[in-house]
Amino acid sequence: MRHPICPTLIPLRRVRPFQLRHVSRPYTTESGTRNGFSWTRKSSEPALSCLPLTNVIRTYLITSISSSPTLWRLTFALLKRMANSSSFLADPDKNLPLRWILKKTFYAQFCAGENKEEARLTAQLIRDIGYHGVIIESALEVTGDLGVTTAPATETTEKEIETWRNNMLATVRMVQDGEFVALKWSGLGQFALMLLNANRPPSEAMKAAIHEVCDVAAAKDVAILPGAEEEATNAGIDTWTLDLMRKYNSGHSGRTIMYNTYQAYLKSTPARLARHLAAAKLEGYTLGIKLVRGAYLESESKSLLLPSKEDTDRVYNALAKSLLQGEYDEILQPVYGSDSDAFPSIALVLATHNMESVQRAQKIRNDQAALGLHRIEFAYAQLQGMADEVGCEIIQMGRSAKTTQNEGEQGPLWRKTDVPRAFKCLPWGSTSECLQYLMRRASENRDAATRTEGTRRAMGSELIRRAKRAVLIA
């Protein structure tokens, strides 16, 4: 039986034993050292065994394209032409054979569905694999141009705001309690982008739409993750987002509703983050932090960026360590003149496809759990269809931690382990809307697609392992 949304996905309950972890065998303890960090997990299968076979095959084929610069350039050009074409033959929403091909490949790999029911079913498949939940984002964005300084007509602005409002409310209703929705503030339209660029507050109509979305999200215990945007808009984004944190992150529910994104590759990020920590401490709200490496490497001025990937990795890992431990260091230094070096209440989403960053963070969490120390609200986030070899490793860590907890329920290990939570981020919308969304993200982060060789190798090894097992079972 094929899945009704993404026919390439095999429902978990119908997959053969050699495709998933349905073969009963006792847990065995595995340990080792990778990137200088020791790790231990209990496992009866390799981490990627939790993926349906069709996911492994599709990921292998797509990463075989994306890891080849020549093939990726050709594929990107073709997909971009489809995304921007008004031709019947090139429009996937009108050309049914083309739509069928895209739905079974790129759409199935990266997207949630075309409506609420499809998105819910896809999200449940992701949870069934073992992820803690999803981060869903509307693929339909009202895009603008940073260079435009003339405000659009009032009627246009009102329509853009209403489109954003309706899509955001629909997205909030798709996810379960405790999950996330993602957005871009510039998605509110051209006038919103102008206001952000000038560091001016949202209009009253924008503010009403934003607060309505936040109220619905807060009532459902759904957190909001604004995405990274270009540096020119960051001051405006900070003004909007921190103002919302003061309202929605100050309650006593214990849940952080509003987050802000910090890009480690920007030279200004440590000082900016320190200012926000000081403000949150002074004003008594929880600072929601999504930490990413950076998404606009091709378009940002090089003078704003750290000189190398190694520098970005170093700053990213240092910031993550400081935030997890609640301690300033030589990278994240307290604001000069602040009354205290103490951290405010914070919540952290570590958005990364890097296994070393995950291992560093999880070692801190495990040590804190073992010593009974305070642990902040924390989760990992990854893009759907990417770096599953890392995401599935986190799933394995979580299962091992739960097993350890159960084994020590009446003994010294009870509550002495940290169970990591991993979320997958994916857009929803029509085939053409999602294609346009994926092309925008690929344009913003052109080099990310070509850094998929590790995933291709991991999926290839998993296919060989399953083929060998199939032969043995036969």
Short mmCIF file of N, CA and C in Angstrom, two decimals, residues 155-279:
data_model
loop_
_atom_site.label_atom_id
_atom_site.label_comp_id
_atom_site.label_asym_id
_atom_site.label_seq_id
_atom_site.Cartn_x
_atom_site.Cartn_y
_atom_site.Cartn_z
N GLU A 155 -3.78 48.91 -0.79
CA GLU A 155 -4.54 47.70 -1.11
C GLU A 155 -3.61 46.50 -1.26
N THR A 156 -2.46 46.72 -1.87
CA THR A 156 -1.48 45.63 -2.03
C THR A 156 -0.97 45.17 -0.67
N THR A 157 -0.64 46.13 0.19
CA THR A 157 -0.13 45.80 1.52
C THR A 157 -1.16 45.03 2.32
N GLU A 158 -2.40 45.46 2.29
CA GLU A 158 -3.46 44.77 3.03
C GLU A 158 -3.62 43.34 2.54
N LYS A 159 -3.54 43.14 1.24
CA LYS A 159 -3.67 41.79 0.68
C LYS A 159 -2.50 40.92 1.12
N GLU A 160 -1.28 41.48 1.12
CA GLU A 160 -0.11 40.72 1.54
C GLU A 160 -0.21 40.32 3.01
N ILE A 161 -0.66 41.22 3.84
CA ILE A 161 -0.81 40.92 5.27
C ILE A 161 -1.85 39.83 5.48
N GLU A 162 -2.97 39.92 4.77
CA GLU A 162 -4.03 38.93 4.93
C GLU A 162 -3.57 37.55 4.45
N THR A 163 -2.81 37.52 3.35
CA THR A 163 -2.26 36.25 2.86
C THR A 163 -1.35 35.63 3.90
N TRP A 164 -0.47 36.44 4.47
CA TRP A 164 0.46 35.95 5.51
C TRP A 164 -0.32 35.45 6.73
N ARG A 165 -1.29 36.22 7.15
CA ARG A 165 -2.08 35.86 8.34
C ARG A 165 -2.77 34.52 8.14
N ASN A 166 -3.45 34.34 7.03
CA ASN A 166 -4.19 33.10 6.77
C ASN A 166 -3.25 31.90 6.69
N ASN A 167 -2.11 32.07 6.03
CA ASN A 167 -1.16 30.96 5.91
C ASN A 167 -0.55 30.60 7.26
N MET A 168 -0.24 31.60 8.07
CA MET A 168 0.34 31.32 9.39
C MET A 168 -0.66 30.63 10.30
N LEU A 169 -1.91 31.07 10.30
CA LEU A 169 -2.92 30.42 11.14
C LEU A 169 -3.13 28.98 10.69
N ALA A 170 -3.15 28.75 9.39
CA ALA A 170 -3.29 27.38 8.88
C ALA A 170 -2.10 26.52 9.30
N THR A 171 -0.91 27.10 9.29
CA THR A 171 0.29 26.35 9.67
C THR A 171 0.27 25.99 11.14
N VAL A 172 -0.13 26.92 12.00
CA VAL A 172 -0.21 26.65 13.44
C VAL A 172 -1.17 25.50 13.71
N ARG A 173 -2.24 25.44 12.95
CA ARG A 173 -3.24 24.38 13.17
C ARG A 173 -2.76 23.02 12.69
N MET A 174 -1.71 22.98 11.87
CA MET A 174 -1.20 21.71 11.34
C MET A 174 -0.36 20.94 12.35
N VAL A 175 0.32 21.65 13.24
CA VAL A 175 1.29 21.00 14.12
C VAL A 175 0.63 20.62 15.43
N GLN A 176 1.29 19.74 16.15
CA GLN A 176 0.80 19.31 17.45
C GLN A 176 1.33 20.22 18.55
N ASP A 177 0.69 20.13 19.71
CA ASP A 177 1.16 20.88 20.87
C ASP A 177 2.63 20.57 21.13
N GLY A 178 3.40 21.59 21.45
CA GLY A 178 4.81 21.39 21.74
C GLY A 178 5.72 21.40 20.53
N GLU A 179 5.17 21.57 19.33
CA GLU A 179 5.99 21.63 18.12
C GLU A 179 6.21 23.09 17.72
N PHE A 180 6.71 23.29 16.50
CA PHE A 180 7.11 24.61 16.04
C PHE A 180 6.47 24.95 14.70
N VAL A 181 6.33 26.26 14.46
CA VAL A 181 6.08 26.76 13.10
C VAL A 181 7.20 27.76 12.78
N ALA A 182 7.59 27.78 11.53
CA ALA A 182 8.65 28.69 11.09
C ALA A 182 8.06 29.78 10.21
N LEU A 183 8.76 30.90 10.12
CA LEU A 183 8.29 32.01 9.28
C LEU A 183 9.47 32.90 8.93
N LYS A 184 9.22 33.78 7.97
CA LYS A 184 10.13 34.88 7.68
C LYS A 184 9.34 36.18 7.82
N TRP A 185 9.86 37.11 8.62
CA TRP A 185 9.12 38.36 8.80
C TRP A 185 8.97 39.10 7.47
N SER A 186 9.94 38.99 6.58
CA SER A 186 9.82 39.65 5.28
C SER A 186 8.71 39.05 4.45
N GLY A 187 8.23 37.85 4.84
CA GLY A 187 7.11 37.24 4.14
C GLY A 187 5.82 38.01 4.28
N LEU A 188 5.80 39.00 5.19
CA LEU A 188 4.62 39.86 5.32
C LEU A 188 4.45 40.79 4.12
N GLY A 189 5.47 40.90 3.28
CA GLY A 189 5.32 41.69 2.07
C GLY A 189 6.35 42.79 1.92
N GLN A 190 6.22 43.53 0.82
CA GLN A 190 7.20 44.56 0.48
C GLN A 190 7.26 45.67 1.52
N PHE A 191 6.11 46.09 2.03
CA PHE A 191 6.11 47.16 3.03
C PHE A 191 6.77 46.70 4.32
N ALA A 192 6.53 45.44 4.70
CA ALA A 192 7.18 44.89 5.89
C ALA A 192 8.69 44.88 5.72
N LEU A 193 9.16 44.51 4.54
CA LEU A 193 10.60 44.47 4.28
C LEU A 193 11.19 45.88 4.37
N MET A 194 10.47 46.87 3.88
CA MET A 194 10.93 48.26 3.99
C MET A 194 11.04 48.68 5.46
N LEU A 195 10.04 48.32 6.26
CA LEU A 195 10.05 48.68 7.68
C LEU A 195 11.20 47.99 8.40
N LEU A 196 11.42 46.72 8.11
CA LEU A 196 12.52 45.99 8.73
C LEU A 196 13.86 46.61 8.36
N ASN A 197 14.02 46.95 7.11
CA ASN A 197 15.28 47.52 6.63
C ASN A 197 15.57 48.87 7.29
N ALA A 198 14.50 49.61 7.63
CA ALA A 198 14.65 50.91 8.28
C ALA A 198 14.57 50.82 9.80
N ASN A 199 14.47 49.59 10.34
CA ASN A 199 14.32 49.37 11.78
C ASN A 199 13.15 50.17 12.35
N ARG A 200 12.03 50.06 11.66
CA ARG A 200 10.80 50.71 12.14
C ARG A 200 9.82 49.64 12.58
N PRO A 201 8.93 49.95 13.51
CA PRO A 201 7.98 48.95 14.01
C PRO A 201 6.97 48.56 12.94
N PRO A 202 6.32 47.41 13.10
CA PRO A 202 5.30 47.00 12.13
C PRO A 202 4.12 47.96 12.17
N SER A 203 3.41 48.04 11.06
CA SER A 203 2.20 48.86 11.02
C SER A 203 1.15 48.26 11.95
N GLU A 204 0.11 49.01 12.23
CA GLU A 204 -0.95 48.51 13.12
C GLU A 204 -1.61 47.26 12.54
N ALA A 205 -1.81 47.25 11.22
CA ALA A 205 -2.42 46.07 10.59
C ALA A 205 -1.50 44.86 10.71
N MET A 206 -0.21 45.07 10.49
CA MET A 206 0.76 43.97 10.66
C MET A 206 0.79 43.50 12.10
N LYS A 207 0.82 44.45 13.02
CA LYS A 207 0.89 44.09 14.44
C LYS A 207 -0.33 43.27 14.85
N ALA A 208 -1.50 43.64 14.36
CA ALA A 208 -2.71 42.89 14.69
C ALA A 208 -2.63 41.46 14.16
N ALA A 209 -2.14 41.29 12.93
CA ALA A 209 -2.01 39.95 12.35
C ALA A 209 -0.97 39.13 13.10
N ILE A 210 0.16 39.74 13.43
CA ILE A 210 1.22 39.04 14.16
C ILE A 210 0.73 38.58 15.52
N HIS A 211 0.05 39.45 16.25
CA HIS A 211 -0.41 39.10 17.59
C HIS A 211 -1.52 38.05 17.54
N GLU A 212 -2.34 38.08 16.51
CA GLU A 212 -3.36 37.03 16.39
C GLU A 212 -2.70 35.67 16.21
N VAL A 213 -1.69 35.61 15.35
CA VAL A 213 -0.97 34.35 15.14
C VAL A 213 -0.29 33.89 16.42
N CYS A 214 0.37 34.81 17.11
CA CYS A 214 1.07 34.46 18.36
C CYS A 214 0.09 34.01 19.44
N ASP A 215 -1.07 34.65 19.51
CA ASP A 215 -2.08 34.26 20.51
C ASP A 215 -2.56 32.83 20.27
N VAL A 216 -2.83 32.50 19.00
CA VAL A 216 -3.28 31.15 18.66
C VAL A 216 -2.18 30.14 18.95
N ALA A 217 -0.94 30.49 18.61
CA ALA A 217 0.19 29.59 18.86
C ALA A 217 0.39 29.37 20.36
N ALA A 218 0.32 30.43 21.14
CA ALA A 218 0.53 30.32 22.58
C ALA A 218 -0.56 29.47 23.23
N ALA A 219 -1.80 29.64 22.77
CA ALA A 219 -2.91 28.86 23.32
C ALA A 219 -2.73 27.37 23.04
N LYS A 220 -2.05 27.06 21.94
CA LYS A 220 -1.83 25.66 21.54
C LYS A 220 -0.47 25.14 22.00
N ASP A 221 0.32 25.98 22.67
CA ASP A 221 1.67 25.60 23.11
C ASP A 221 2.55 25.28 21.91
N VAL A 222 2.47 26.12 20.89
CA VAL A 222 3.29 25.99 19.68
C VAL A 222 4.28 27.14 19.65
N ALA A 223 5.55 26.85 19.43
CA ALA A 223 6.59 27.88 19.40
C ALA A 223 6.79 28.39 17.97
N ILE A 224 7.24 29.64 17.86
CA ILE A 224 7.42 30.29 16.57
C ILE A 224 8.91 30.55 16.35
N LEU A 225 9.40 30.09 15.19
CA LEU A 225 10.82 30.21 14.85
C LEU A 225 10.99 31.12 13.63
N PRO A 226 11.21 32.42 13.82
CA PRO A 226 11.52 33.28 12.67
C PRO A 226 12.86 32.88 12.07
N GLY A 227 12.92 32.82 10.75
CA GLY A 227 14.13 32.37 10.09
C GLY A 227 15.16 33.47 9.92
N ALA A 228 16.38 33.06 9.58
CA ALA A 228 17.45 34.01 9.32
C ALA A 228 17.15 34.80 8.05
N GLU A 229 17.54 36.07 8.07
CA GLU A 229 17.40 36.90 6.88
C GLU A 229 18.70 37.68 6.70
N GLU A 230 18.76 38.50 5.67
CA GLU A 230 20.00 39.21 5.39
C GLU A 230 20.30 40.23 6.48
N GLU A 231 21.59 40.50 6.67
CA GLU A 231 22.05 41.34 7.77
C GLU A 231 21.40 42.71 7.78
N ALA A 232 21.06 43.24 6.61
CA ALA A 232 20.47 44.57 6.53
C ALA A 232 19.16 44.67 7.29
N THR A 233 18.47 43.55 7.47
CA THR A 233 17.18 43.57 8.16
C THR A 233 17.27 43.12 9.61
N ASN A 234 18.45 42.73 10.09
CA ASN A 234 18.55 42.13 11.42
C ASN A 234 18.16 43.07 12.55
N ALA A 235 18.52 44.35 12.44
CA ALA A 235 18.16 45.28 13.51
C ALA A 235 16.64 45.39 13.62
N GLY A 236 15.96 45.47 12.48
CA GLY A 236 14.50 45.52 12.50
C GLY A 236 13.89 44.24 13.02
N ILE A 237 14.45 43.10 12.59
CA ILE A 237 13.95 41.81 13.07
C ILE A 237 14.11 41.69 14.58
N ASP A 238 15.25 42.14 15.10
CA ASP A 238 15.47 42.10 16.55
C ASP A 238 14.43 42.94 17.28
N THR A 239 14.15 44.13 16.77
CA THR A 239 13.16 45.00 17.41
C THR A 239 11.80 44.33 17.46
N TRP A 240 11.37 43.77 16.34
CA TRP A 240 10.06 43.11 16.29
C TRP A 240 10.03 41.89 17.21
N THR A 241 11.06 41.05 17.11
CA THR A 241 11.03 39.76 17.79
C THR A 241 11.20 39.90 19.30
N LEU A 242 12.12 40.74 19.75
CA LEU A 242 12.31 40.92 21.19
C LEU A 242 11.08 41.54 21.83
N ASP A 243 10.40 42.41 21.10
CA ASP A 243 9.16 42.98 21.63
C ASP A 243 8.11 41.89 21.85
N LEU A 244 8.05 40.92 20.94
CA LEU A 244 7.12 39.80 21.10
C LEU A 244 7.56 38.87 22.24
N MET A 245 8.87 38.70 22.43
CA MET A 245 9.34 37.88 23.55
C MET A 245 8.90 38.48 24.88
N ARG A 246 8.93 39.80 24.98
CA ARG A 246 8.53 40.44 26.23
C ARG A 246 7.09 40.10 26.60
N LYS A 247 6.27 39.90 25.58
CA LYS A 247 4.86 39.58 25.84
C LYS A 247 4.63 38.09 25.99
N TYR A 248 5.22 37.29 25.11
CA TYR A 248 4.85 35.86 25.05
C TYR A 248 5.83 34.93 25.78
N ASN A 249 6.99 35.43 26.17
CA ASN A 249 7.96 34.58 26.88
C ASN A 249 8.10 34.97 28.34
N SER A 250 7.15 35.71 28.86
CA SER A 250 7.23 36.18 30.24
C SER A 250 6.24 35.51 31.17
N GLY A 251 5.45 34.58 30.65
CA GLY A 251 4.44 33.93 31.47
C GLY A 251 5.03 32.87 32.38
N HIS A 252 4.16 32.17 33.06
CA HIS A 252 4.58 31.14 34.00
C HIS A 252 4.26 29.74 33.48
N SER A 253 3.98 29.62 32.18
CA SER A 253 3.64 28.31 31.62
C SER A 253 4.87 27.42 31.48
N GLY A 254 6.05 28.04 31.48
CA GLY A 254 7.28 27.27 31.30
C GLY A 254 7.61 26.99 29.85
N ARG A 255 6.81 27.48 28.91
CA ARG A 255 7.03 27.24 27.49
C ARG A 255 7.46 28.52 26.80
N THR A 256 8.50 28.43 25.99
CA THR A 256 8.97 29.57 25.21
C THR A 256 8.23 29.59 23.89
N ILE A 257 7.56 30.69 23.59
CA ILE A 257 6.74 30.79 22.37
C ILE A 257 7.51 31.44 21.23
N MET A 258 8.26 32.51 21.50
CA MET A 258 8.93 33.25 20.44
C MET A 258 10.44 33.08 20.52
N TYR A 259 11.03 32.81 19.36
CA TYR A 259 12.48 32.66 19.24
C TYR A 259 13.04 33.73 18.29
N ASN A 260 14.36 33.87 18.31
CA ASN A 260 15.06 34.71 17.35
C ASN A 260 16.24 33.91 16.81
N THR A 261 16.64 34.17 15.58
CA THR A 261 17.70 33.40 14.94
C THR A 261 19.02 34.17 14.97
N TYR A 262 20.09 33.46 15.29
CA TYR A 262 21.43 34.04 15.37
C TYR A 262 22.35 33.24 14.46
N GLN A 263 23.03 33.95 13.55
CA GLN A 263 23.88 33.30 12.56
C GLN A 263 25.35 33.42 12.98
N ALA A 264 25.97 32.27 13.22
CA ALA A 264 27.33 32.27 13.78
C ALA A 264 28.36 32.84 12.83
N TYR A 265 28.10 32.82 11.52
CA TYR A 265 29.12 33.29 10.58
C TYR A 265 29.23 34.81 10.52
N LEU A 266 28.32 35.54 11.16
CA LEU A 266 28.39 36.99 11.22
C LEU A 266 29.31 37.41 12.36
N LYS A 267 30.24 38.30 12.09
CA LYS A 267 31.16 38.78 13.12
C LYS A 267 30.41 39.43 14.28
N SER A 268 29.27 40.02 14.00
CA SER A 268 28.52 40.77 15.01
C SER A 268 27.70 39.89 15.95
N THR A 269 27.57 38.60 15.65
CA THR A 269 26.63 37.77 16.40
C THR A 269 26.95 37.63 17.89
N PRO A 270 28.19 37.35 18.32
CA PRO A 270 28.42 37.22 19.76
C PRO A 270 28.01 38.46 20.56
N ALA A 271 28.38 39.64 20.07
CA ALA A 271 28.03 40.87 20.79
C ALA A 271 26.52 41.10 20.75
N ARG A 272 25.90 40.82 19.62
CA ARG A 272 24.44 40.97 19.50
C ARG A 272 23.73 40.04 20.46
N LEU A 273 24.17 38.80 20.53
CA LEU A 273 23.55 37.83 21.43
C LEU A 273 23.76 38.24 22.89
N ALA A 274 24.94 38.75 23.22
CA ALA A 274 25.20 39.20 24.59
C ALA A 274 24.26 40.34 24.98
N ARG A 275 24.01 41.27 24.06
CA ARG A 275 23.08 42.37 24.36
C ARG A 275 21.68 41.84 24.63
N HIS A 276 21.27 40.86 23.85
CA HIS A 276 19.92 40.30 24.02
C HIS A 276 19.82 39.51 25.32
N LEU A 277 20.88 38.82 25.70
CA LEU A 277 20.89 38.11 26.98
C LEU A 277 20.77 39.10 28.14
N ALA A 278 21.50 40.20 28.04
CA ALA A 278 21.44 41.22 29.10
C ALA A 278 20.05 41.84 29.19
N ALA A 279 19.44 42.11 28.03
CA ALA A 279 18.09 42.69 28.04
C ALA A 279 17.08 41.72 28.63
#
